[in-house]
């Protein structure tokens, strides 16, 4: 078992944005310590969501950790703006940065003052990026192709979770996409510790119970 605690991050992509402040307050009341914020640029992924303006609005209405996931072609151009808006953690995709620019990108990301993360699409092998992962605060493995909430979990990512956990016993490993009551026991057994949960969280009639159950980590045999 890794030493990084299990944390459920409600993904605001599935919340009611007309009631954003209420949704953030409800996440805190349900026991969440962090929320996940999906930034999509209609280029890296075929969807368009939100920018620093909305992160700044979130920051004014909550003390929850804002975990910002940049699904953008040019994430470093905007990282400081998201940090200034109040992002606590910023994760960029290795596919957007590329292997030659990765070390510079990590230094730039770190210089924003945010906690840093690297994200990997389902077809990208994180084992090719271990030197980069050694320099960041979290690894995010996409368990769907990024762009939309409500997609089905891709089980082929599971060996990748195990490979990262084997190499980095203490690194927080985030999984994002299709995370629900049926997949949580599987990904936690593989070594994931940060569970992004969008549609399953916001559809759940008792999200506080979902968080308690998931974070307790006792699921019986899987
Ligand atoms: C998808 C986003 C996810 C999304 C997950 O590209 O990165 O964070 O909100 O949604 P669910 O949990 O519904 O798969
Ligand atoms: Zn995400």
Coordinates of C-alpha atoms in Angstrom, one line a residue, residues 41-214:
X41 CA -9.4 24.4 -25.3
X42 CA -11.3 22.9 -28.3
X43 CA -8.0 21.9 -29.8
X44 CA -6.2 19.4 -27.7
X45 CA -9.6 17.9 -27.0
X46 CA -12.8 18.4 -29.0
X47 CA -14.6 20.3 -26.2
X48 CA -14.4 23.8 -24.7
X49 CA -14.9 24.6 -21.0
X50 CA -13.6 27.3 -18.9
X51 CA -10.7 29.7 -18.3
X52 CA -9.0 31.6 -15.4
X53 CA -12.0 33.9 -15.0
X54 CA -14.1 31.0 -13.7
X55 CA -11.2 29.6 -11.6
X56 CA -11.0 33.0 -9.9
X57 CA -14.7 32.9 -9.2
X58 CA -14.3 29.4 -7.7
X59 CA -11.4 30.7 -5.6
X60 CA -13.6 33.4 -4.1
X61 CA -16.3 31.0 -3.1
X62 CA -14.3 28.1 -1.6
X63 CA -11.3 27.1 0.4
X64 CA -11.2 23.6 -1.2
X65 CA -8.0 22.7 -3.1
X66 CA -8.5 23.5 -6.7
X67 CA -6.9 20.8 -8.9
X68 CA -6.7 22.2 -12.4
X69 CA -6.4 19.8 -15.3
X70 CA -5.2 21.6 -18.5
X71 CA -6.3 19.8 -21.6
X72 CA -4.7 22.3 -23.8
X73 CA -2.3 22.4 -26.7
X74 CA -0.2 25.2 -25.2
X75 CA -0.7 24.7 -21.4
X76 CA 2.4 26.6 -20.3
X77 CA 1.2 29.8 -22.0
X78 CA -1.7 29.9 -19.6
X79 CA -0.4 28.1 -16.5
X80 CA 0.6 31.3 -14.6
X81 CA -2.8 32.8 -15.3
X82 CA -4.5 29.8 -13.8
X83 CA -2.2 30.0 -10.8
X84 CA -2.9 33.7 -10.3
X85 CA -6.6 32.9 -10.5
X86 CA -6.2 30.5 -7.5
X87 CA -5.3 27.1 -8.8
X88 CA -3.5 25.0 -6.1
X89 CA -2.3 22.3 -8.4
X90 CA -1.9 22.4 -12.2
X91 CA -1.5 19.3 -14.4
X92 CA -0.4 19.4 -18.0
X93 CA -0.5 16.6 -20.6
X94 CA 2.8 15.2 -21.8
X95 CA 1.3 14.8 -25.3
X96 CA 0.9 18.5 -25.5
X97 CA 4.4 19.3 -24.2
X98 CA 6.4 16.6 -26.0
X99 CA 9.6 14.8 -24.8
X100 CA 12.1 17.4 -25.8
X101 CA 10.4 20.3 -24.0
X102 CA 9.3 18.4 -20.9
X103 CA 12.1 19.5 -18.5
X104 CA 11.6 23.1 -19.3
X105 CA 7.9 22.8 -19.1
X106 CA 8.2 21.2 -15.6
X107 CA 10.5 24.1 -14.4
X108 CA 8.0 26.7 -15.8
X109 CA 5.1 24.9 -14.2
X110 CA 6.9 24.7 -10.9
X111 CA 7.9 28.4 -11.0
X112 CA 4.1 29.3 -11.0
X113 CA 4.1 28.2 -7.4
X114 CA 1.4 25.5 -8.0
X115 CA 1.8 21.9 -7.2
X116 CA 2.7 20.2 -10.5
X117 CA 1.3 17.2 -12.3
X118 CA 1.8 15.3 -15.6
X119 CA -1.2 13.7 -17.3
X120 CA -1.1 10.8 -19.7
X121 CA -3.7 9.8 -22.3
X122 CA -4.8 6.1 -22.3
X123 CA -2.5 5.3 -25.2
X124 CA 0.6 7.0 -23.8
X125 CA 3.0 4.8 -21.9
X126 CA 4.0 6.6 -18.7
X127 CA 7.1 4.3 -18.4
X128 CA 8.7 6.4 -21.1
X129 CA 8.4 9.4 -18.9
X130 CA 9.7 8.2 -15.6
X131 CA 12.5 10.9 -15.5
X132 CA 9.9 13.6 -15.9
X133 CA 7.6 12.0 -13.3
X134 CA 10.4 12.0 -10.8
X135 CA 10.2 15.8 -10.9
X136 CA 6.5 16.4 -10.3
X137 CA 4.0 16.2 -7.4
X138 CA 1.4 13.9 -9.1
X139 CA 0.8 11.6 -12.0
X140 CA -2.6 11.6 -13.7
X141 CA -3.5 8.6 -15.7
X142 CA -6.5 9.2 -18.0
X143 CA -8.8 6.2 -17.8
X144 CA -10.9 7.6 -20.7
X145 CA -10.0 9.6 -23.8
X146 CA -10.1 13.1 -22.5
X147 CA -12.8 15.6 -23.5
X148 CA -16.1 14.5 -22.0
X149 CA -17.6 13.3 -18.7
X150 CA -19.7 10.2 -18.5
X151 CA -17.5 7.9 -20.6
X152 CA -16.7 4.2 -19.8
X153 CA -13.5 3.3 -17.9
X154 CA -10.8 1.8 -20.1
X155 CA -9.4 -1.3 -18.3
X156 CA -6.3 -1.4 -20.4
X157 CA -4.9 1.5 -18.4
X158 CA -4.7 -0.7 -15.2
X159 CA -1.3 -2.1 -15.9
X160 CA 0.0 1.4 -16.4
X161 CA -1.2 2.4 -13.0
X162 CA 0.6 -0.6 -11.5
X163 CA 3.8 0.2 -13.4
X164 CA 3.9 3.8 -12.1
X165 CA 3.1 2.6 -8.6
X166 CA 5.9 0.1 -8.7
X167 CA 8.5 2.7 -9.8
X168 CA 7.1 5.4 -7.5
X169 CA 5.9 3.9 -4.2
X170 CA 4.8 7.3 -2.7
X171 CA 3.8 9.5 -5.7
X172 CA 0.1 10.4 -5.7
X173 CA -1.4 8.7 -8.7
X174 CA -4.6 10.3 -10.0
X175 CA -7.1 8.5 -12.2
X176 CA -9.6 10.4 -14.3
X177 CA -12.5 9.0 -16.3
X178 CA -15.2 6.5 -15.6
X179 CA -14.3 6.3 -11.9
X180 CA -17.3 5.0 -9.8
X181 CA -18.2 2.5 -7.2
X182 CA -17.4 -0.4 -9.5
X183 CA -14.0 0.9 -10.7
X184 CA -12.7 2.4 -7.5
X185 CA -11.7 -0.9 -5.9
X186 CA -9.8 -1.9 -9.1
X187 CA -7.8 1.3 -9.5
X188 CA -7.0 1.5 -5.8
X189 CA -5.8 -2.1 -5.8
X190 CA -3.5 -1.1 -8.7
X191 CA -2.1 1.8 -6.7
X192 CA -4.2 4.9 -7.6
X193 CA -4.7 7.3 -4.7
X194 CA -6.5 10.3 -6.2
X195 CA -9.9 9.5 -7.6
X196 CA -11.5 12.0 -10.0
X197 CA -15.2 11.4 -10.0
X198 CA -17.5 13.4 -12.1
X199 CA -20.8 11.9 -13.3
X200 CA -20.8 9.2 -10.6
X201 CA -20.2 11.7 -7.8
X202 CA -22.8 14.3 -9.0
X203 CA -25.4 11.6 -9.7
X204 CA -24.9 9.9 -6.4
X205 CA -27.8 10.4 -3.9
X206 CA -25.4 10.3 -1.0
X207 CA -22.0 11.8 -2.2
X208 CA -20.8 12.0 1.4
X209 CA -21.2 8.3 1.8
X210 CA -19.4 7.8 -1.5
X211 CA -16.4 9.8 -0.3
X212 CA -16.3 8.1 3.1
X213 CA -16.4 4.6 1.5
X214 CA -13.9 5.4 -1.2

